DNA sequence: CAGAATCCATCGCGATACTG
DNA sequence: CAGTATCGCGATGGATTCTG
C-alpha cells in the first residue's frame, strides 16, 4: 500500500542515488515539465501525456507530492476539482533539468544514427563466418 | 533478444521522450558518472555500483553502447580484458547532468523533510474521525 | 575476466469496474 | 471529476550455472 520501495540499502549513504531513484523517471520529468508551465488538473495531465495511464499518473503524483515537488489542492465543487501545482522545490528541480532536455533535443539524431551503426555492425557480425569473426575482436 | 522496447508510440514525435526513455534511468546515470571520470572494466563497474547485478549491468552497458554513449574495447589477453570508456556524446550528456546531481545533493534534506511532513499529515488524517475529516479538504 | 543462458519469483502495469 | 480496488499477465530482475 505504500509507494516507497521496501528496501533501499544505500539511501543513507548516497543522496544522489536516493534522489535519482525518485527523479530519474520518465513520467516525473514529463509531469514536472508540464506543471512548471502552469497548474493543471488530473485529467488535463492525463490527456497531455500520451501513453501514461491513470493508475500510474495517480501513483506518480502521489509520490511527487510526498517528495514536496508538487501540491495537490482539492476544491469542494461538484464534481470534485483537483489542481496540481509545482512547488518552489519542484521548480528548482525543473530548472536543473533544462540542460538534459536541451541535450535530448540536440542529440537525438546522434543517438539514432549511433543505433543504426550499431545494429548494422551487429548484423554484419552475425552474417560473418566464425573464423573471420575470431580474427578481429568481434562480437 | 532485443534491448529496445517493443512499442513506443511517441518516438517519432517527441525527441525528449525518446531520449528520456533511455537516459532517465538510475543505472545509466550512475555508470555515466563513473565513466566520465575514467575508463573502467566490467567488474570494476560492478563493484563500484552497489546493488547493481551483473545481468543488468551487462544490459545497460549494451544499450549505452548502442546509443553511442560508451565504447566497448576487448583486449585479447588471457583472461579477456574489456574496457568501457565514455564517448564525446556521452561526455556532453554527463555534463548536462551535473545540475541534476547538484540539485540532488543540495535538496535531499528538503525532500526528506517533505516526506516526513507528508507522512505525519497522513497518519493524523487516518486517525481522525470521518466527520472531522470531511469538514476540511482532507483525505 | 566478462559475459551468455536458464530458471523462476515478483511486481509493475494495463484493463476494467466501482465510488464520493 | 478524480480517483481507488481488483484481477491477470508479461516484463524485469535476481540467483545460479556455464563458457571462451
Short mmCIF file of C-alpha atoms (C1' of nucleotides) in Angstrom, two decimals:
data_model
loop_
_atom_site.label_atom_id
_atom_site.label_comp_id
_atom_site.label_asym_id
_atom_site.label_seq_id
_atom_site.Cartn_x
_atom_site.Cartn_y
_atom_site.Cartn_z
CA UNK A 1 0.00 0.00 0.00
CA UNK A 2 2.98 2.28 0.45
CA UNK A 3 4.53 3.87 -2.60
CA UNK A 4 8.10 3.88 -1.41
CA UNK A 5 10.43 0.95 -2.10
CA UNK A 6 10.64 -1.61 0.65
CA UNK A 7 14.38 -1.93 0.77
CA UNK A 8 16.94 0.59 -0.35
CA UNK A 9 20.31 -0.23 1.20
CA UNK A 10 22.23 2.80 0.02
CA UNK A 11 19.78 5.54 0.88
CA UNK A 12 21.60 6.72 3.94
CA UNK A 13 24.94 6.87 2.22
CA UNK A 14 24.29 8.42 -1.19
CA UNK A 15 21.94 11.38 -1.62
CA UNK A 16 22.37 11.30 -5.35
CA UNK A 17 21.08 7.79 -5.60
CA UNK A 18 18.20 8.44 -3.33
CA UNK A 19 17.05 11.42 -5.32
CA UNK A 20 17.79 9.69 -8.60
CA UNK A 21 15.52 6.86 -7.59
CA UNK A 22 12.65 9.25 -7.45
CA UNK A 23 13.56 11.69 -10.17
CA UNK A 24 15.17 9.53 -12.84
CA UNK A 25 11.76 8.57 -14.01
CA UNK A 26 10.28 9.47 -17.35
CA UNK A 27 6.85 10.39 -16.05
CA UNK A 28 8.13 12.51 -13.21
CA UNK A 29 10.21 14.57 -15.58
CA UNK A 30 7.34 14.94 -18.03
CA UNK A 31 4.81 15.90 -15.37
CA UNK A 32 7.22 18.34 -13.80
CA UNK A 33 7.77 19.92 -17.18
CA UNK A 34 4.07 20.49 -17.68
CA UNK A 35 3.41 21.78 -14.18
CA UNK A 36 6.35 24.12 -14.47
CA UNK A 37 4.40 25.99 -17.15
CA UNK A 38 1.02 26.01 -15.39
CA UNK A 39 -1.01 24.33 -12.72
CA UNK A 40 -3.17 21.56 -14.08
CA UNK A 41 -5.97 19.21 -13.19
CA UNK A 42 -5.66 15.48 -13.05
CA UNK A 43 -7.36 14.67 -16.32
CA UNK A 44 -5.62 17.50 -18.10
CA UNK A 45 -2.28 15.94 -17.25
CA UNK A 46 -3.58 12.58 -18.29
CA UNK A 47 -4.57 13.92 -21.68
CA UNK A 48 -1.34 15.81 -22.22
CA UNK A 49 0.91 12.84 -21.61
CA UNK A 50 0.32 10.18 -24.20
CA UNK A 51 0.92 6.65 -23.03
CA UNK A 52 0.52 7.49 -19.37
CA UNK A 53 -2.21 5.52 -17.65
CA UNK A 54 -4.45 6.94 -14.99
CA UNK A 55 -3.14 4.49 -12.46
CA UNK A 56 0.48 5.43 -12.96
CA UNK A 57 -0.31 9.12 -13.07
CA UNK A 58 -2.06 8.86 -9.75
CA UNK A 59 0.85 6.98 -8.24
CA UNK A 60 3.44 9.34 -9.63
CA UNK A 61 1.60 12.43 -8.47
CA UNK A 62 1.26 10.99 -5.02
CA UNK A 63 4.94 10.33 -4.67
CA UNK A 64 5.79 13.71 -6.16
CA UNK A 65 3.54 15.31 -3.61
CA UNK A 66 5.20 13.34 -0.85
CA UNK A 67 8.59 14.48 -2.05
CA UNK A 68 7.46 18.07 -1.96
CA UNK A 69 7.68 18.64 -5.69
CA UNK A 70 4.02 19.39 -6.26
CA UNK A 71 0.98 20.37 -4.23
CA UNK A 72 -2.46 18.92 -4.51
CA UNK A 73 -5.46 21.15 -3.89
CA UNK A 74 -8.99 19.84 -3.86
CA UNK A 75 -11.93 22.17 -4.35
CA UNK A 76 -15.27 21.04 -3.00
CA UNK A 77 -17.17 21.62 -6.19
CA UNK A 78 -19.50 19.11 -7.78
CA UNK A 79 -17.95 17.13 -9.16
CA UNK A 80 -14.65 17.49 -7.37
CA UNK A 81 -11.93 19.64 -8.86
CA UNK A 82 -8.30 18.92 -8.06
CA UNK A 83 -5.42 21.12 -9.06
CA UNK A 84 -1.81 20.11 -9.10
CA UNK A 85 0.80 22.84 -8.91
CA UNK A 86 4.55 22.83 -8.80
CA UNK A 87 6.28 23.88 -5.58
CA UNK A 88 9.37 26.09 -5.28
CA UNK A 89 11.38 22.93 -4.68
CA UNK A 90 9.93 21.36 -7.78
CA UNK A 91 10.70 24.49 -9.72
CA UNK A 92 14.38 24.35 -8.85
CA UNK A 93 14.46 20.73 -9.92
CA UNK A 94 12.75 21.57 -13.19
CA UNK A 95 15.35 24.25 -13.78
CA UNK A 96 18.16 21.80 -13.24
CA UNK A 97 16.60 19.57 -15.85
CA UNK A 98 16.61 22.04 -18.71
CA UNK A 99 20.13 21.09 -19.74
CA UNK A 100 19.15 17.46 -20.04
CA UNK A 101 16.08 18.32 -22.09
CA UNK A 102 18.20 20.50 -24.32
CA UNK A 103 20.73 17.72 -24.73
CA UNK A 104 17.96 15.36 -25.73
CA UNK A 105 16.70 17.65 -28.44
CA UNK A 106 20.14 18.48 -29.73
CA UNK A 107 21.45 14.95 -29.76
CA UNK A 108 18.60 12.73 -30.71
CA UNK A 109 19.91 12.43 -34.23
CA UNK A 110 23.34 11.47 -32.98
CA UNK A 111 21.78 8.78 -30.81
CA UNK A 112 19.62 7.46 -33.60
CA UNK A 113 22.50 7.21 -36.03
CA UNK A 114 24.66 5.57 -33.38
CA UNK A 115 21.94 2.97 -33.01
CA UNK A 116 21.77 2.42 -36.74
CA UNK A 117 25.52 1.99 -36.94
CA UNK A 118 25.49 -0.42 -34.03
CA UNK A 119 22.70 -2.51 -35.49
CA UNK A 120 24.34 -2.57 -38.89
CA UNK A 121 27.66 -3.70 -37.43
CA UNK A 122 25.93 -6.38 -35.44
CA UNK A 123 24.06 -7.72 -38.44
CA UNK A 124 27.29 -7.99 -40.34
CA UNK A 125 28.99 -9.78 -37.49
CA UNK A 126 26.17 -12.28 -37.33
CA UNK A 127 26.39 -12.97 -41.05
CA UNK A 128 30.16 -13.33 -40.89
CA UNK A 129 31.60 -16.86 -40.72
CA UNK A 130 33.11 -17.81 -37.40
CA UNK A 131 36.84 -17.88 -38.27
CA UNK A 132 36.74 -14.46 -39.86
CA UNK A 133 34.97 -13.13 -36.84
CA UNK A 134 37.54 -14.54 -34.45
CA UNK A 135 40.34 -12.89 -36.46
CA UNK A 136 39.10 -9.49 -35.29
CA UNK A 137 37.94 -8.59 -31.81
CA UNK A 138 34.42 -9.27 -32.92
CA UNK A 139 31.08 -9.99 -31.29
CA UNK B 1 16.66 -10.70 -27.58
CA UNK B 2 16.47 -7.04 -28.48
CA UNK B 3 17.06 -4.48 -25.79
CA UNK B 4 14.79 -1.79 -27.10
CA UNK B 5 11.13 -1.59 -26.10
CA UNK B 6 8.72 -3.26 -28.48
CA UNK B 7 6.27 -0.44 -28.83
CA UNK B 8 6.92 3.22 -28.27
CA UNK B 9 4.19 5.23 -29.99
CA UNK B 10 5.63 8.68 -29.45
CA UNK B 11 9.21 8.09 -30.53
CA UNK B 12 8.82 9.78 -33.86
CA UNK B 13 7.12 12.80 -32.47
CA UNK B 14 8.99 13.68 -29.28
CA UNK B 15 12.78 13.57 -29.08
CA UNK B 16 12.74 14.42 -25.42
CA UNK B 17 10.70 11.40 -24.58
CA UNK B 18 12.74 9.12 -26.70
CA UNK B 19 15.96 10.19 -25.06
CA UNK B 20 14.37 10.27 -21.65
CA UNK B 21 13.35 6.66 -22.05
CA UNK B 22 16.97 5.69 -22.34
CA UNK B 23 18.57 8.20 -20.07
CA UNK B 24 16.10 8.63 -17.25
CA UNK B 25 17.43 5.50 -15.70
CA UNK B 26 19.26 5.30 -12.43
CA UNK B 27 21.93 2.89 -13.59
CA UNK B 28 22.67 4.76 -16.79
CA UNK B 29 23.27 7.96 -14.90
CA UNK B 30 25.43 6.23 -12.33
CA UNK B 31 27.52 4.39 -14.90
CA UNK B 32 27.93 7.50 -16.98
CA UNK B 33 29.11 9.34 -13.90
CA UNK B 34 31.81 6.77 -13.22
CA UNK B 35 32.98 6.51 -16.81
CA UNK B 36 33.12 10.27 -17.08
CA UNK B 37 35.97 10.16 -14.58
CA UNK B 38 37.87 7.23 -16.05
CA UNK B 39 37.54 4.24 -18.32
CA UNK B 40 36.71 1.10 -16.40
CA UNK B 41 36.45 -2.64 -16.75
CA UNK B 42 33.25 -4.58 -16.37
CA UNK B 43 33.84 -5.94 -12.90
CA UNK B 44 35.21 -2.64 -11.69
CA UNK B 45 31.91 -1.01 -12.55
CA UNK B 46 30.07 -3.86 -10.95
CA UNK B 47 31.97 -3.39 -7.70
CA UNK B 48 31.60 0.37 -7.68
CA UNK B 49 27.84 0.35 -8.02
CA UNK B 50 26.26 -1.31 -5.06
CA UNK B 51 23.02 -3.07 -5.77
CA UNK B 52 23.65 -3.44 -9.48
CA UNK B 53 23.58 -7.01 -10.70
CA UNK B 54 25.84 -8.37 -13.41
CA UNK B 55 22.89 -9.07 -15.65
CA UNK B 56 21.54 -5.57 -15.50
CA UNK B 57 24.97 -4.02 -15.84
CA UNK B 58 25.56 -6.01 -18.97
CA UNK B 59 22.19 -5.00 -20.39
CA UNK B 60 22.66 -1.37 -19.54
CA UNK B 61 26.14 -1.19 -20.98
CA UNK B 62 24.95 -2.79 -24.17
CA UNK B 63 22.20 -0.29 -24.68
CA UNK B 64 24.51 2.57 -23.76
CA UNK B 65 26.96 1.33 -26.36
CA UNK B 66 24.18 1.11 -28.89
CA UNK B 67 23.16 4.67 -28.11
CA UNK B 68 26.70 5.84 -28.64
CA UNK B 69 27.31 6.87 -25.06
CA UNK B 70 30.13 4.46 -24.34
CA UNK B 71 32.58 2.31 -26.25
CA UNK B 72 33.49 -1.25 -25.52
CA UNK B 73 37.02 -2.45 -26.23
CA UNK B 74 38.05 -6.06 -25.81
CA UNK B 75 41.72 -6.97 -25.43
CA UNK B 76 42.70 -10.48 -26.34
CA UNK B 77 44.54 -11.18 -23.14
CA UNK B 78 44.05 -14.28 -21.02
CA UNK B 79 41.63 -13.99 -19.50
CA UNK B 80 39.83 -11.41 -21.57
CA UNK B 81 40.01 -7.77 -20.63
CA UNK B 82 37.23 -5.41 -21.58
CA UNK B 83 37.35 -1.69 -21.12
CA UNK B 84 34.40 0.63 -21.20
CA UNK B 85 35.00 4.27 -21.97
CA UNK B 86 32.75 7.26 -22.36
CA UNK B 87 32.33 8.79 -25.80
CA UNK B 88 32.25 12.50 -26.65
CA UNK B 89 28.48 12.19 -26.94
CA UNK B 90 28.33 10.56 -23.54
CA UNK B 91 30.51 13.28 -22.13
CA UNK B 92 28.16 16.01 -23.24
CA UNK B 93 25.28 14.14 -21.67
CA UNK B 94 27.20 13.73 -18.44
CA UNK B 95 27.86 17.45 -18.42
CA UNK B 96 24.18 18.19 -18.82
CA UNK B 97 23.51 16.04 -15.81
CA UNK B 98 25.71 17.88 -13.35
CA UNK B 99 22.95 20.30 -12.44
CA UNK B 100 20.63 17.46 -11.56
CA UNK B 101 23.27 15.79 -9.44
CA UNK B 102 23.95 19.07 -7.72
CA UNK B 103 20.25 19.57 -7.10
CA UNK B 104 20.06 16.12 -5.55
CA UNK B 105 22.85 16.83 -3.12
CA UNK B 106 21.58 20.25 -2.23
CA UNK B 107 17.96 19.27 -1.77
CA UNK B 108 17.93 15.82 -0.32
CA UNK B 109 17.19 17.22 3.10
CA UNK B 110 14.30 19.23 1.75
CA UNK B 111 12.90 16.12 0.12
CA UNK B 112 13.32 14.03 3.23
CA UNK B 113 11.60 16.54 5.44
CA UNK B 114 8.81 16.93 2.91
CA UNK B 115 8.30 13.19 3.11
CA UNK B 116 8.24 13.27 6.88
CA UNK B 117 5.69 16.06 6.87
CA UNK B 118 3.55 14.24 4.34
CA UNK B 119 3.64 11.00 6.29
CA UNK B 120 2.84 12.76 9.53
CA UNK B 121 -0.12 14.55 8.00
CA UNK B 122 -1.38 11.34 6.53
CA UNK B 123 -1.15 9.50 9.82
CA UNK B 124 -3.17 12.22 11.51
CA UNK B 125 -5.82 12.13 8.81
CA UNK B 126 -6.16 8.38 9.23
CA UNK B 127 -6.59 8.70 12.96
CA UNK B 128 -9.15 11.47 12.54
CA UNK B 129 -12.87 10.55 12.74
CA UNK B 130 -14.74 10.78 9.46
CA UNK B 131 -16.91 13.87 10.07
CA UNK B 132 -13.98 15.96 11.20
CA UNK B 133 -12.06 14.89 8.14
CA UNK B 134 -14.82 15.85 5.77
CA UNK B 135 -15.00 19.29 7.37
CA UNK B 136 -11.58 20.12 5.92
CA UNK B 137 -10.34 19.27 2.45
CA UNK B 138 -8.81 16.12 3.85
CA UNK B 139 -8.16 12.66 2.56
"C1'" DC C 1 37.58 -11.94 -16.55
"C1'" DA C 2 33.45 -10.86 -19.00
"C1'" DG C 3 29.74 -12.24 -20.09
"C1'" DA C 4 25.54 -15.52 -22.03
"C1'" DA C 5 21.91 -18.75 -20.87
"C1'" DT C 6 18.45 -20.70 -17.98
"C1'" DC C 7 15.10 -20.71 -14.42
"C1'" DC C 8 11.99 -18.60 -11.57
"C1'" DA C 9 9.70 -15.19 -8.32
"C1'" DT C 10 7.84 -10.70 -8.13
"C1'" DC C 11 5.95 -6.89 -9.48
"C1'" DG C 12 4.80 -3.15 -12.33
"C1'" DC C 13 1.23 -2.05 -15.21
"C1'" DG C 14 -2.88 -2.06 -18.20
"C1'" DA C 15 -7.71 -3.02 -18.33
"C1'" DT C 16 -11.84 -2.93 -16.02
"C1'" DA C 17 -15.21 -1.84 -12.68
"C1'" DC C 18 -16.77 0.92 -8.88
"C1'" DT C 19 -17.28 5.32 -5.77
"C1'" DG C 20 -17.74 10.03 -3.37
"C1'" DC D 1 -14.14 14.57 -12.00
"C1'" DA D 2 -10.63 12.25 -9.58
"C1'" DG D 3 -9.57 8.85 -8.04
"C1'" DT D 4 -9.43 3.59 -5.51
"C1'" DA D 5 -9.80 -1.64 -5.79
"C1'" DT D 6 -9.23 -5.89 -8.06
"C1'" DC D 7 -7.58 -9.01 -11.39
"C1'" DG D 8 -4.32 -11.02 -14.57
"C1'" DC D 9 -0.42 -11.13 -17.40
"C1'" DG D 10 4.08 -10.04 -19.28
"C1'" DA D 11 8.27 -7.97 -18.46
"C1'" DT D 12 12.09 -7.37 -15.18
"C1'" DG D 13 15.48 -8.68 -12.48
"C1'" DG D 14 17.93 -11.87 -9.15
"C1'" DA D 15 20.40 -16.23 -8.43
"C1'" DT D 16 22.79 -19.69 -10.45
"C1'" DT D 17 25.36 -22.21 -13.79
"C1'" DC D 18 28.39 -22.49 -17.75
"C1'" DT D 19 31.93 -20.85 -21.10
"C1'" DG D 20 35.78 -18.77 -24.23
#
